[in-house]
């Protein structure tokens, strides 16, 4: 696929996807969602990609939301479809990806933008980041998983207040809420994400995949997370990565994981 609204840079097994519609504050239109889906899927299938970072282009925004101009005249059926397809192809897709995904929040992360960041496995923010779910101010509600993931991350009361007021919180408050793991200057944002990604990339991709799966299992109402952990833990014992990781420890050397 030829990308129009994103671009990908890859170095040392770390891929950075930049959402590149700065004139529209990187708002997620249909095309951008499709491009992100394809990019994330292809990177996940590439064994050379160990970690993915998602960032917005320009200094102003990560993503200022779903593209309002595209859905302003939608019917009930179209609205439902927009939410269902977005969740399936991008938001749930990223959350359940085997490859770790980090959101680098560089400015506004609003509506679908904050929902995208929340679908990533964790978030790092720059000091100029502003986050919120303003949908009720448009007469709609968050439709890309925001009503579910925000309470998981910050607690029900804080999520209710953010959703009901449609307001924005700054990076420090997001850090205090546990919505972002680190706050750094805009210049330090991507370098810090790369530093964290590089630490992750030294670990077993097979074990990382199982860890993501099992942490997510605990947030699914129809899955027993503890039982999922037992299965995944057992599964790891049959992998080459486990043999290499444990042998390397006992032989006092750095592990060189085969990724199987
Ligand atoms: N969808 C479509 N276009 C958007 C957008 C969105 N979610 N967010 C910003 N844009 C566009 C603006 O329409 C504008 O386009 P134009 O120059 O062609 O008029 C451009 O991006 C720049 O935005 P602008 O509003 O002029 O910037 P600002 O600095 O004055 O305000 C925001 C920044 C983020 C406060 C403001 O753009 C905003 O409130 N955006 C919508 C946020 C939102 O409700 N998101 C949830 C959607 S469900």
PDB file of C-alpha atoms and ligand atoms in Angstrom:
ATOM      1  CA  UNK A   1       0.000   0.000   0.000  1.00  0.00           C
ATOM      2  CA  UNK A   2       1.243   3.489  -0.815  1.00  0.00           C
ATOM      3  CA  UNK A   3       0.886   5.552   2.308  1.00  0.00           C
ATOM      4  CA  UNK A   4      -0.441   9.119   2.012  1.00  0.00           C
ATOM      5  CA  UNK A   5      -1.142   9.951   5.649  1.00  0.00           C
ATOM      6  CA  UNK A   6       1.529   8.056   7.559  1.00  0.00           C
ATOM      7  CA  UNK A   7       5.190   7.223   7.160  1.00  0.00           C
ATOM      8  CA  UNK A   8       7.376   4.597   8.769  1.00  0.00           C
ATOM      9  CA  UNK A   9      10.998   4.770   9.850  1.00  0.00           C
ATOM     10  CA  UNK A  10      12.825   1.704  11.119  1.00  0.00           C
ATOM     11  CA  UNK A  11      16.145   1.463  12.926  1.00  0.00           C
ATOM     12  CA  UNK A  12      17.609  -1.205  15.204  1.00  0.00           C
ATOM     13  CA  UNK A  13      14.431  -3.308  15.073  1.00  0.00           C
ATOM     14  CA  UNK A  14      12.290  -0.370  16.254  1.00  0.00           C
ATOM     15  CA  UNK A  15       9.672   1.011  13.866  1.00  0.00           C
ATOM     16  CA  UNK A  16       8.274   4.507  14.291  1.00  0.00           C
ATOM     17  CA  UNK A  17       4.964   5.231  12.582  1.00  0.00           C
ATOM     18  CA  UNK A  18       4.288   8.948  12.165  1.00  0.00           C
ATOM     19  CA  UNK A  19       0.715  10.035  11.504  1.00  0.00           C
ATOM     20  CA  UNK A  20       1.200  12.786   8.964  1.00  0.00           C
ATOM     21  CA  UNK A  21      -1.782  15.095   8.416  1.00  0.00           C
ATOM     22  CA  UNK A  22      -0.449  18.078  10.358  1.00  0.00           C
ATOM     23  CA  UNK A  23      -2.786  20.569   8.687  1.00  0.00           C
ATOM     24  CA  UNK A  24      -5.719  18.606  10.159  1.00  0.00           C
ATOM     25  CA  UNK A  25      -3.881  17.997  13.424  1.00  0.00           C
ATOM     26  CA  UNK A  26      -3.445  14.373  12.313  1.00  0.00           C
ATOM     27  CA  UNK A  27      -7.191  13.683  12.620  1.00  0.00           C
ATOM     28  CA  UNK A  28      -8.045  10.067  11.864  1.00  0.00           C
ATOM     29  CA  UNK A  29      -9.983   9.871   8.628  1.00  0.00           C
ATOM     30  CA  UNK A  30     -10.963   6.556   7.033  1.00  0.00           C
ATOM     31  CA  UNK A  31      -7.856   6.428   4.861  1.00  0.00           C
ATOM     32  CA  UNK A  32      -5.526   7.040   7.821  1.00  0.00           C
ATOM     33  CA  UNK A  33      -7.202   4.284   9.838  1.00  0.00           C
ATOM     34  CA  UNK A  34      -6.774   1.889   6.897  1.00  0.00           C
ATOM     35  CA  UNK A  35      -3.132   2.864   6.458  1.00  0.00           C
ATOM     36  CA  UNK A  36      -2.442   2.409  10.162  1.00  0.00           C
ATOM     37  CA  UNK A  37      -4.100  -1.011  10.076  1.00  0.00           C
ATOM     38  CA  UNK A  38      -1.991  -2.183   7.153  1.00  0.00           C
ATOM     39  CA  UNK A  39       1.223  -0.708   8.583  1.00  0.00           C
ATOM     40  CA  UNK A  40       0.760  -2.198  12.036  1.00  0.00           C
ATOM     41  CA  UNK A  41      -0.218  -5.597  10.578  1.00  0.00           C
ATOM     42  CA  UNK A  42       2.796  -5.721   8.266  1.00  0.00           C
ATOM     43  CA  UNK A  43       5.213  -4.610  10.977  1.00  0.00           C
ATOM     44  CA  UNK A  44       3.765  -7.218  13.349  1.00  0.00           C
ATOM     45  CA  UNK A  45       4.346  -9.922  10.731  1.00  0.00           C
ATOM     46  CA  UNK A  46       7.943  -8.809  10.179  1.00  0.00           C
ATOM     47  CA  UNK A  47      10.222 -10.680  12.624  1.00  0.00           C
ATOM     48  CA  UNK A  48      12.764  -7.837  12.359  1.00  0.00           C
ATOM     49  CA  UNK A  49      10.338  -5.406  14.010  1.00  0.00           C
ATOM     50  CA  UNK A  50      10.522  -5.809  17.767  1.00  0.00           C
ATOM     51  CA  UNK A  51       8.715  -2.656  18.950  1.00  0.00           C
ATOM     52  CA  UNK A  52       6.452  -0.064  17.302  1.00  0.00           C
ATOM     53  CA  UNK A  53       6.209   3.602  18.333  1.00  0.00           C
ATOM     54  CA  UNK A  54       3.301   5.763  17.145  1.00  0.00           C
ATOM     55  CA  UNK A  55       3.667   9.562  17.087  1.00  0.00           C
ATOM     56  CA  UNK A  56       1.982  12.502  15.360  1.00  0.00           C
ATOM     57  CA  UNK A  57       3.777  14.785  12.907  1.00  0.00           C
ATOM     58  CA  UNK A  58       4.367  18.414  13.805  1.00  0.00           C
ATOM     59  CA  UNK A  59       4.637  19.925  17.245  1.00  0.00           C
ATOM     60  CA  UNK A  60       0.979  20.522  17.906  1.00  0.00           C
ATOM     61  CA  UNK A  61      -0.810  17.192  17.892  1.00  0.00           C
ATOM     62  CA  UNK A  62      -0.543  13.476  18.350  1.00  0.00           C
ATOM     63  CA  UNK A  63      -4.055  13.084  16.899  1.00  0.00           C
ATOM     64  CA  UNK A  64      -6.879  15.614  17.448  1.00  0.00           C
ATOM     65  CA  UNK A  65      -9.552  12.951  17.089  1.00  0.00           C
ATOM     66  CA  UNK A  66     -11.573  11.135  14.505  1.00  0.00           C
ATOM     67  CA  UNK A  67     -12.094  13.310  11.434  1.00  0.00           C
ATOM     68  CA  UNK A  68     -15.307  15.139  12.321  1.00  0.00           C
ATOM     69  CA  UNK A  69     -15.867  16.289   8.722  1.00  0.00           C
ATOM     70  CA  UNK A  70     -16.188  12.655   7.611  1.00  0.00           C
ATOM     71  CA  UNK A  71     -18.922  11.546  10.007  1.00  0.00           C
ATOM     72  CA  UNK A  72     -20.927  14.733  10.589  1.00  0.00           C
ATOM     73  CA  UNK A  73     -23.747  13.498   8.322  1.00  0.00           C
ATOM     74  CA  UNK A  74     -23.704   9.801   9.199  1.00  0.00           C
ATOM     75  CA  UNK A  75     -26.882   7.809   9.896  1.00  0.00           C
ATOM     76  CA  UNK A  76     -27.355   5.508  12.914  1.00  0.00           C
ATOM     77  CA  UNK A  77     -26.229   2.538  10.824  1.00  0.00           C
ATOM     78  CA  UNK A  78     -23.150   4.347   9.516  1.00  0.00           C
ATOM     79  CA  UNK A  79     -22.243   5.552  13.003  1.00  0.00           C
ATOM     80  CA  UNK A  80     -22.436   2.038  14.370  1.00  0.00           C
ATOM     81  CA  UNK A  81     -20.345   0.744  11.472  1.00  0.00           C
ATOM     82  CA  UNK A  82     -17.726   3.476  11.961  1.00  0.00           C
ATOM     83  CA  UNK A  83     -17.278   2.442  15.579  1.00  0.00           C
ATOM     84  CA  UNK A  84     -17.313  -1.314  14.916  1.00  0.00           C
ATOM     85  CA  UNK A  85     -14.871  -1.198  11.993  1.00  0.00           C
ATOM     86  CA  UNK A  86     -12.527   1.217  13.748  1.00  0.00           C
ATOM     87  CA  UNK A  87     -12.415  -0.928  16.862  1.00  0.00           C
ATOM     88  CA  UNK A  88     -11.862  -4.124  14.877  1.00  0.00           C
ATOM     89  CA  UNK A  89      -9.250  -2.841  12.436  1.00  0.00           C
ATOM     90  CA  UNK A  90      -7.275  -0.457  14.568  1.00  0.00           C
ATOM     91  CA  UNK A  91      -7.998  -0.032  18.265  1.00  0.00           C
ATOM     92  CA  UNK A  92      -8.629  -3.644  19.353  1.00  0.00           C
ATOM     93  CA  UNK A  93      -6.154  -4.719  16.702  1.00  0.00           C
ATOM     94  CA  UNK A  94      -3.329  -2.688  18.265  1.00  0.00           C
ATOM     95  CA  UNK A  95      -4.273  -3.628  21.822  1.00  0.00           C
ATOM     96  CA  UNK A  96      -4.041  -7.313  20.927  1.00  0.00           C
ATOM     97  CA  UNK A  97      -0.971  -7.047  18.705  1.00  0.00           C
ATOM     98  CA  UNK A  98       1.928  -9.408  19.531  1.00  0.00           C
ATOM     99  CA  UNK A  99       4.461  -6.628  19.007  1.00  0.00           C
ATOM    100  CA  UNK A 100       4.668  -4.032  21.804  1.00  0.00           C
ATOM    101  CA  UNK A 101       3.273  -0.631  20.737  1.00  0.00           C
ATOM    102  CA  UNK A 102       4.162   2.632  22.518  1.00  0.00           C
ATOM    103  CA  UNK A 103       2.227   5.884  22.006  1.00  0.00           C
ATOM    104  CA  UNK A 104       4.423   9.000  21.992  1.00  0.00           C
ATOM    105  CA  UNK A 105       1.904  11.755  22.776  1.00  0.00           C
ATOM    106  CA  UNK A 106       3.287  15.010  21.372  1.00  0.00           C
ATOM    107  CA  UNK A 107       0.506  17.549  21.812  1.00  0.00           C
ATOM    108  CA  UNK A 108      -3.261  17.121  21.509  1.00  0.00           C
ATOM    109  CA  UNK A 109      -4.553  13.568  21.952  1.00  0.00           C
ATOM    110  CA  UNK A 110      -8.291  14.070  21.801  1.00  0.00           C
ATOM    111  CA  UNK A 111     -11.204  11.753  21.129  1.00  0.00           C
ATOM    112  CA  UNK A 112     -10.029   9.059  18.713  1.00  0.00           C
ATOM    113  CA  UNK A 113      -6.479  10.327  19.309  1.00  0.00           C
ATOM    114  CA  UNK A 114      -6.575   9.561  23.010  1.00  0.00           C
ATOM    115  CA  UNK A 115      -8.396   6.317  22.199  1.00  0.00           C
ATOM    116  CA  UNK A 116      -5.565   5.375  19.844  1.00  0.00           C
ATOM    117  CA  UNK A 117      -3.000   6.172  22.534  1.00  0.00           C
ATOM    118  CA  UNK A 118      -4.993   4.123  25.047  1.00  0.00           C
ATOM    119  CA  UNK A 119      -5.131   1.154  22.664  1.00  0.00           C
ATOM    120  CA  UNK A 120      -1.315   1.171  22.599  1.00  0.00           C
ATOM    121  CA  UNK A 121       0.364  -0.931  25.284  1.00  0.00           C
ATOM    122  CA  UNK A 122       1.566   2.154  27.158  1.00  0.00           C
ATOM    123  CA  UNK A 123       2.031   5.882  26.709  1.00  0.00           C
ATOM    124  CA  UNK A 124       4.758   8.496  27.065  1.00  0.00           C
ATOM    125  CA  UNK A 125       3.829  12.199  26.870  1.00  0.00           C
ATOM    126  CA  UNK A 126       5.637  15.438  26.151  1.00  0.00           C
ATOM    127  CA  UNK A 127       5.098  18.394  28.470  1.00  0.00           C
ATOM    128  CA  UNK A 128       2.841  20.091  25.868  1.00  0.00           C
ATOM    129  CA  UNK A 129       0.460  17.106  25.623  1.00  0.00           C
ATOM    130  CA  UNK A 130      -3.247  17.723  26.233  1.00  0.00           C
ATOM    131  CA  UNK A 131      -5.579  14.767  26.540  1.00  0.00           C
ATOM    132  CA  UNK A 132      -9.330  14.416  26.605  1.00  0.00           C
ATOM    133  CA  UNK A 133     -12.464  12.758  25.277  1.00  0.00           C
ATOM    134  CA  UNK A 134     -14.537  15.741  24.014  1.00  0.00           C
ATOM    135  CA  UNK A 135     -17.186  13.644  22.231  1.00  0.00           C
ATOM    136  CA  UNK A 136     -20.178  14.629  24.400  1.00  0.00           C
ATOM    137  CA  UNK A 137     -19.553  18.240  23.385  1.00  0.00           C
ATOM    138  CA  UNK A 138     -20.323  17.064  19.830  1.00  0.00           C
ATOM    139  CA  UNK A 139     -23.455  15.178  20.862  1.00  0.00           C
ATOM    140  CA  UNK A 140     -21.843  11.771  20.622  1.00  0.00           C
ATOM    141  CA  UNK A 141     -19.798   9.496  22.911  1.00  0.00           C
ATOM    142  CA  UNK A 142     -16.322   7.979  22.553  1.00  0.00           C
ATOM    143  CA  UNK A 143     -16.698   5.179  19.993  1.00  0.00           C
ATOM    144  CA  UNK A 144     -13.237   3.707  19.652  1.00  0.00           C
ATOM    145  CA  UNK A 145     -13.069   2.014  23.052  1.00  0.00           C
ATOM    146  CA  UNK A 146     -12.652   5.166  25.140  1.00  0.00           C
ATOM    147  CA  UNK A 147     -15.522   4.445  27.523  1.00  0.00           C
ATOM    148  CA  UNK A 148     -13.875   1.118  28.366  1.00  0.00           C
ATOM    149  CA  UNK A 149     -10.128   1.803  28.291  1.00  0.00           C
ATOM    150  CA  UNK A 150     -10.143   5.174  30.091  1.00  0.00           C
ATOM    151  CA  UNK A 151     -11.774   3.735  33.271  1.00  0.00           C
ATOM    152  CA  UNK A 152      -9.339   0.794  33.108  1.00  0.00           C
ATOM    153  CA  UNK A 153      -6.400   3.185  33.073  1.00  0.00           C
ATOM    154  CA  UNK A 154      -7.472   6.019  35.375  1.00  0.00           C
ATOM    155  CA  UNK A 155     -10.402   4.613  37.394  1.00  0.00           C
ATOM    156  CA  UNK A 156     -14.129   5.024  36.896  1.00  0.00           C
ATOM    157  CA  UNK A 157     -14.618   8.358  38.687  1.00  0.00           C
ATOM    158  CA  UNK A 158     -11.831  10.167  36.876  1.00  0.00           C
ATOM    159  CA  UNK A 159     -12.954   8.699  33.544  1.00  0.00           C
ATOM    160  CA  UNK A 160     -16.544   9.764  34.190  1.00  0.00           C
ATOM    161  CA  UNK A 161     -15.405  13.318  34.956  1.00  0.00           C
ATOM    162  CA  UNK A 162     -13.195  13.500  31.863  1.00  0.00           C
ATOM    163  CA  UNK A 163     -15.938  12.125  29.614  1.00  0.00           C
ATOM    164  CA  UNK A 164     -18.739  14.210  31.154  1.00  0.00           C
ATOM    165  CA  UNK A 165     -16.858  17.526  31.170  1.00  0.00           C
ATOM    166  CA  UNK A 166     -15.356  16.895  27.684  1.00  0.00           C
ATOM    167  CA  UNK A 167     -12.352  18.749  29.089  1.00  0.00           C
ATOM    168  CA  UNK A 168      -8.631  18.320  28.565  1.00  0.00           C
ATOM    169  CA  UNK A 169      -6.009  17.341  31.114  1.00  0.00           C
ATOM    170  CA  UNK A 170      -2.354  18.277  30.858  1.00  0.00           C
ATOM    171  CA  UNK A 171       0.599  15.908  30.895  1.00  0.00           C
ATOM    172  CA  UNK A 172       1.254  16.237  34.622  1.00  0.00           C
ATOM    173  CA  UNK A 173      -2.312  15.350  35.492  1.00  0.00           C
ATOM    174  CA  UNK A 174      -2.243  12.456  33.015  1.00  0.00           C
ATOM    175  CA  UNK A 175       0.907  11.228  34.753  1.00  0.00           C
ATOM    176  CA  UNK A 176      -0.720  11.572  38.184  1.00  0.00           C
ATOM    177  CA  UNK A 177      -3.742   9.638  36.852  1.00  0.00           C
ATOM    178  CA  UNK A 178      -1.529   6.826  35.496  1.00  0.00           C
ATOM    179  CA  UNK A 179      -2.651   7.537  31.942  1.00  0.00           C
ATOM    180  CA  UNK A 180       0.939   8.133  30.793  1.00  0.00           C
ATOM    181  CA  UNK A 181       4.055   6.491  32.211  1.00  0.00           C
ATOM    182  CA  UNK A 182       6.526   9.348  31.662  1.00  0.00           C
ATOM    183  CA  UNK A 183       6.469  13.078  30.888  1.00  0.00           C
ATOM    184  CA  UNK A 184       9.451  14.650  29.115  1.00  0.00           C
ATOM    185  CA  UNK A 185      10.200  17.696  26.977  1.00  0.00           C
ATOM    186  CA  UNK A 186       9.076  17.528  23.326  1.00  0.00           C
ATOM    187  CA  UNK A 187      12.713  17.031  22.225  1.00  0.00           C
ATOM    188  CA  UNK A 188      13.146  14.095  24.591  1.00  0.00           C
ATOM    189  CA  UNK A 189       9.881  12.343  23.711  1.00  0.00           C
ATOM    190  CA  UNK A 190      10.858  10.092  20.799  1.00  0.00           C
ATOM    191  CA  UNK A 191      14.396   9.453  22.140  1.00  0.00           C
ATOM    192  CA  UNK A 192      12.896   8.241  25.445  1.00  0.00           C
ATOM    193  CA  UNK A 193      10.423   5.993  23.598  1.00  0.00           C
ATOM    194  CA  UNK A 194      13.311   4.577  21.562  1.00  0.00           C
ATOM    195  CA  UNK A 195      15.314   3.981  24.740  1.00  0.00           C
ATOM    196  CA  UNK A 196      12.429   2.079  26.331  1.00  0.00           C
ATOM    197  CA  UNK A 197      11.764   0.222  23.061  1.00  0.00           C
ATOM    198  CA  UNK A 198      15.388  -0.768  22.880  1.00  0.00           C
ATOM    199  CA  UNK A 199      15.225  -2.312  26.380  1.00  0.00           C
ATOM    200  CA  UNK A 200      12.089  -4.209  25.354  1.00  0.00           C
ATOM    201  CA  UNK A 201      13.730  -5.413  22.143  1.00  0.00           C
ATOM    202  CA  UNK A 202      16.420  -7.275  24.120  1.00  0.00           C
ATOM    203  CA  UNK A 203      13.738  -9.570  25.540  1.00  0.00           C
ATOM    204  CA  UNK A 204      12.097 -12.666  24.097  1.00  0.00           C
ATOM    205  CA  UNK A 205       9.501 -11.755  21.456  1.00  0.00           C
ATOM    206  CA  UNK A 206       7.754 -15.050  22.169  1.00  0.00           C
ATOM    207  CA  UNK A 207       7.453 -14.236  25.875  1.00  0.00           C
ATOM    208  CA  UNK A 208       6.413 -10.625  25.141  1.00  0.00           C
ATOM    209  CA  UNK A 209       3.593 -11.890  22.931  1.00  0.00           C
ATOM    210  CA  UNK A 210       2.330 -14.163  25.712  1.00  0.00           C
ATOM    211  CA  UNK A 211       2.672 -11.391  28.316  1.00  0.00           C
ATOM    212  CA  UNK A 212       0.580  -8.956  26.220  1.00  0.00           C
ATOM    213  CA  UNK A 213      -2.047 -11.635  25.621  1.00  0.00           C
ATOM    214  CA  UNK A 214      -2.366 -12.522  29.289  1.00  0.00           C
ATOM    215  CA  UNK A 215      -2.381  -8.959  30.655  1.00  0.00           C
ATOM    216  CA  UNK A 216      -5.181  -8.189  28.172  1.00  0.00           C
ATOM    217  CA  UNK A 217      -7.025 -11.378  29.178  1.00  0.00           C
ATOM    218  CA  UNK A 218      -7.521  -9.922  32.656  1.00  0.00           C
ATOM    219  CA  UNK A 219      -9.583  -7.090  31.168  1.00  0.00           C
ATOM    220  CA  UNK A 220     -11.947  -9.311  29.171  1.00  0.00           C
ATOM    221  CA  UNK A 221     -15.186 -10.098  30.956  1.00  0.00           C
ATOM    222  CA  UNK A 222     -15.478 -13.591  29.482  1.00  0.00           C
ATOM    223  CA  UNK A 223     -11.894 -14.767  30.050  1.00  0.00           C
ATOM    224  CA  UNK A 224     -10.256 -15.948  33.275  1.00  0.00           C
ATOM    225  CA  UNK A 225      -6.939 -14.073  33.286  1.00  0.00           C
ATOM    226  CA  UNK A 226      -5.377 -16.381  35.880  1.00  0.00           C
ATOM    227  CA  UNK A 227      -6.237 -19.468  33.805  1.00  0.00           C
ATOM    228  CA  UNK A 228      -4.883 -17.714  30.686  1.00  0.00           C
ATOM    229  CA  UNK A 229      -1.659 -17.012  32.580  1.00  0.00           C
ATOM    230  CA  UNK A 230      -1.238 -20.682  33.530  1.00  0.00           C
ATOM    231  CA  UNK A 231      -1.681 -21.733  29.875  1.00  0.00           C
ATOM    232  CA  UNK A 232       0.690 -19.076  28.544  1.00  0.00           C
ATOM    233  CA  UNK A 233       3.283 -19.758  31.259  1.00  0.00           C
ATOM    234  CA  UNK A 234       3.254 -23.456  30.342  1.00  0.00           C
ATOM    235  CA  UNK A 235       3.436 -22.617  26.636  1.00  0.00           C
ATOM    236  CA  UNK A 236       6.679 -20.669  27.182  1.00  0.00           C
ATOM    237  CA  UNK A 237       8.420 -23.819  28.483  1.00  0.00           C
ATOM    238  CA  UNK A 238       8.112 -25.378  25.017  1.00  0.00           C
ATOM    239  CA  UNK A 239       9.849 -22.511  23.219  1.00  0.00           C
ATOM    240  CA  UNK A 240      13.423 -22.077  21.995  1.00  0.00           C
ATOM    241  CA  UNK A 241      13.429 -18.611  23.561  1.00  0.00           C
ATOM    242  CA  UNK A 242      12.852 -20.157  27.007  1.00  0.00           C
ATOM    243  CA  UNK A 243      15.719 -22.631  26.495  1.00  0.00           C
ATOM    244  CA  UNK A 244      17.995 -19.801  25.331  1.00  0.00           C
ATOM    245  CA  UNK A 245      16.933 -17.373  28.090  1.00  0.00           C
ATOM    246  CA  UNK A 246      17.431 -19.823  30.937  1.00  0.00           C
ATOM    247  CA  UNK A 247      20.680 -21.274  29.461  1.00  0.00           C
ATOM    248  CA  UNK A 248      22.106 -17.775  28.982  1.00  0.00           C
ATOM    249  CA  UNK A 249      21.343 -16.904  32.590  1.00  0.00           C
ATOM    250  CA  UNK A 250      22.964 -20.084  33.915  1.00  0.00           C
ATOM    251  CA  UNK A 251      25.980 -19.630  31.609  1.00  0.00           C
ATOM    252  CA  UNK A 252      26.285 -15.960  32.693  1.00  0.00           C
ATOM    253  CA  UNK A 253      25.988 -14.580  29.153  1.00  0.00           C
ATOM    254  CA  UNK A 254      23.565 -12.296  27.326  1.00  0.00           C
ATOM    255  CA  UNK A 255      20.660 -14.164  25.753  1.00  0.00           C
ATOM    256  CA  UNK A 256      20.390 -14.242  21.974  1.00  0.00           C
ATOM    257  CA  UNK A 257      16.742 -15.123  21.476  1.00  0.00           C
ATOM    258  CA  UNK A 258      15.869 -17.028  18.289  1.00  0.00           C
ATOM    259  CA  UNK A 259      12.291 -15.689  18.449  1.00  0.00           C
ATOM    260  CA  UNK A 260      10.565 -19.057  18.388  1.00  0.00           C
TER     261      UNK A 260
HETATM  262  N1  LIG B   1     -11.520  16.405  12.713  1.00  0.00           N
HETATM  263  C1  LIG B   1     -11.378  17.113  11.588  1.00  0.00           C
HETATM  264  N2  LIG B   1     -10.618  18.207  11.479  1.00  0.00           N
HETATM  265  C2  LIG B   1      -9.959  18.601  12.588  1.00  0.00           C
HETATM  266  C3  LIG B   1     -10.053  17.910  13.796  1.00  0.00           C
HETATM  267  C4  LIG B   1     -10.887  16.763  13.837  1.00  0.00           C
HETATM  268  N3  LIG B   1     -11.023  16.028  14.941  1.00  0.00           N
HETATM  269  N4  LIG B   1      -9.308  18.551  14.713  1.00  0.00           N
HETATM  270  C5  LIG B   1      -8.743  19.602  14.091  1.00  0.00           C
HETATM  271  N5  LIG B   1      -9.139  19.627  12.791  1.00  0.00           N
HETATM  272  C6  LIG B   1      -8.768  20.612  11.774  1.00  0.00           C
HETATM  273  C7  LIG B   1      -9.513  21.922  11.937  1.00  0.00           C
HETATM  274  O1  LIG B   1     -10.790  21.828  11.365  1.00  0.00           O
HETATM  275  C8  LIG B   1      -8.592  22.842  11.191  1.00  0.00           C
HETATM  276  O2  LIG B   1      -8.786  22.679   9.814  1.00  0.00           O
HETATM  277  P1  LIG B   1      -8.892  23.987   8.827  1.00  0.00           P
HETATM  278  O3  LIG B   1      -7.575  24.689   9.003  1.00  0.00           O
HETATM  279  O4  LIG B   1      -9.070  23.381   7.467  1.00  0.00           O
HETATM  280  O5  LIG B   1     -10.036  24.774   9.341  1.00  0.00           O
HETATM  281  C9  LIG B   1      -7.211  22.324  11.530  1.00  0.00           C
HETATM  282  O6  LIG B   1      -7.401  20.949  11.921  1.00  0.00           O
HETATM  283  C10 LIG B   1      -6.529  23.031  12.657  1.00  0.00           C
HETATM  284  O7  LIG B   1      -7.370  23.019  13.785  1.00  0.00           O
HETATM  285  P2  LIG B   1      -7.831  24.344  14.568  1.00  0.00           P
HETATM  286  O8  LIG B   1      -9.136  24.051  15.243  1.00  0.00           O
HETATM  287  O9  LIG B   1      -7.806  25.521  13.665  1.00  0.00           O
HETATM  288  O10 LIG B   1      -6.662  24.456  15.643  1.00  0.00           O
HETATM  289  P3  LIG B   1      -6.734  25.174  17.075  1.00  0.00           P
HETATM  290  O11 LIG B   1      -5.342  25.262  17.554  1.00  0.00           O
HETATM  291  O12 LIG B   1      -7.558  26.400  17.015  1.00  0.00           O
HETATM  292  O13 LIG B   1      -7.548  24.118  18.000  1.00  0.00           O
HETATM  293  C11 LIG B   1      -8.103  21.932  18.860  1.00  0.00           C
HETATM  294  C12 LIG B   1      -6.998  22.860  18.298  1.00  0.00           C
HETATM  295  C13 LIG B   1      -7.514  20.545  18.986  1.00  0.00           C
HETATM  296  C14 LIG B   1      -8.549  22.453  20.239  1.00  0.00           C
HETATM  297  C15 LIG B   1      -9.324  21.942  17.906  1.00  0.00           C
HETATM  298  O14 LIG B   1      -8.852  21.657  16.583  1.00  0.00           O
HETATM  299  C16 LIG B   1     -10.378  20.925  18.235  1.00  0.00           C
HETATM  300  O15 LIG B   1     -11.141  21.123  19.155  1.00  0.00           O
HETATM  301  N6  LIG B   1     -10.444  19.809  17.440  1.00  0.00           N
HETATM  302  C17 LIG B   1     -11.471  18.821  17.592  1.00  0.00           C
HETATM  303  C18 LIG B   1     -11.221  17.965  18.780  1.00  0.00           C
HETATM  304  C19 LIG B   1     -12.312  16.950  18.955  1.00  0.00           C
HETATM  305  O16 LIG B   1     -13.439  17.258  19.261  1.00  0.00           O
HETATM  306  N7  LIG B   1     -11.948  15.666  18.762  1.00  0.00           N
HETATM  307  C20 LIG B   1     -12.847  14.587  18.941  1.00  0.00           C
HETATM  308  C21 LIG B   1     -13.457  14.169  17.666  1.00  0.00           C
HETATM  309  S1  LIG B   1     -14.577  12.826  17.921  1.00  0.00           S
END
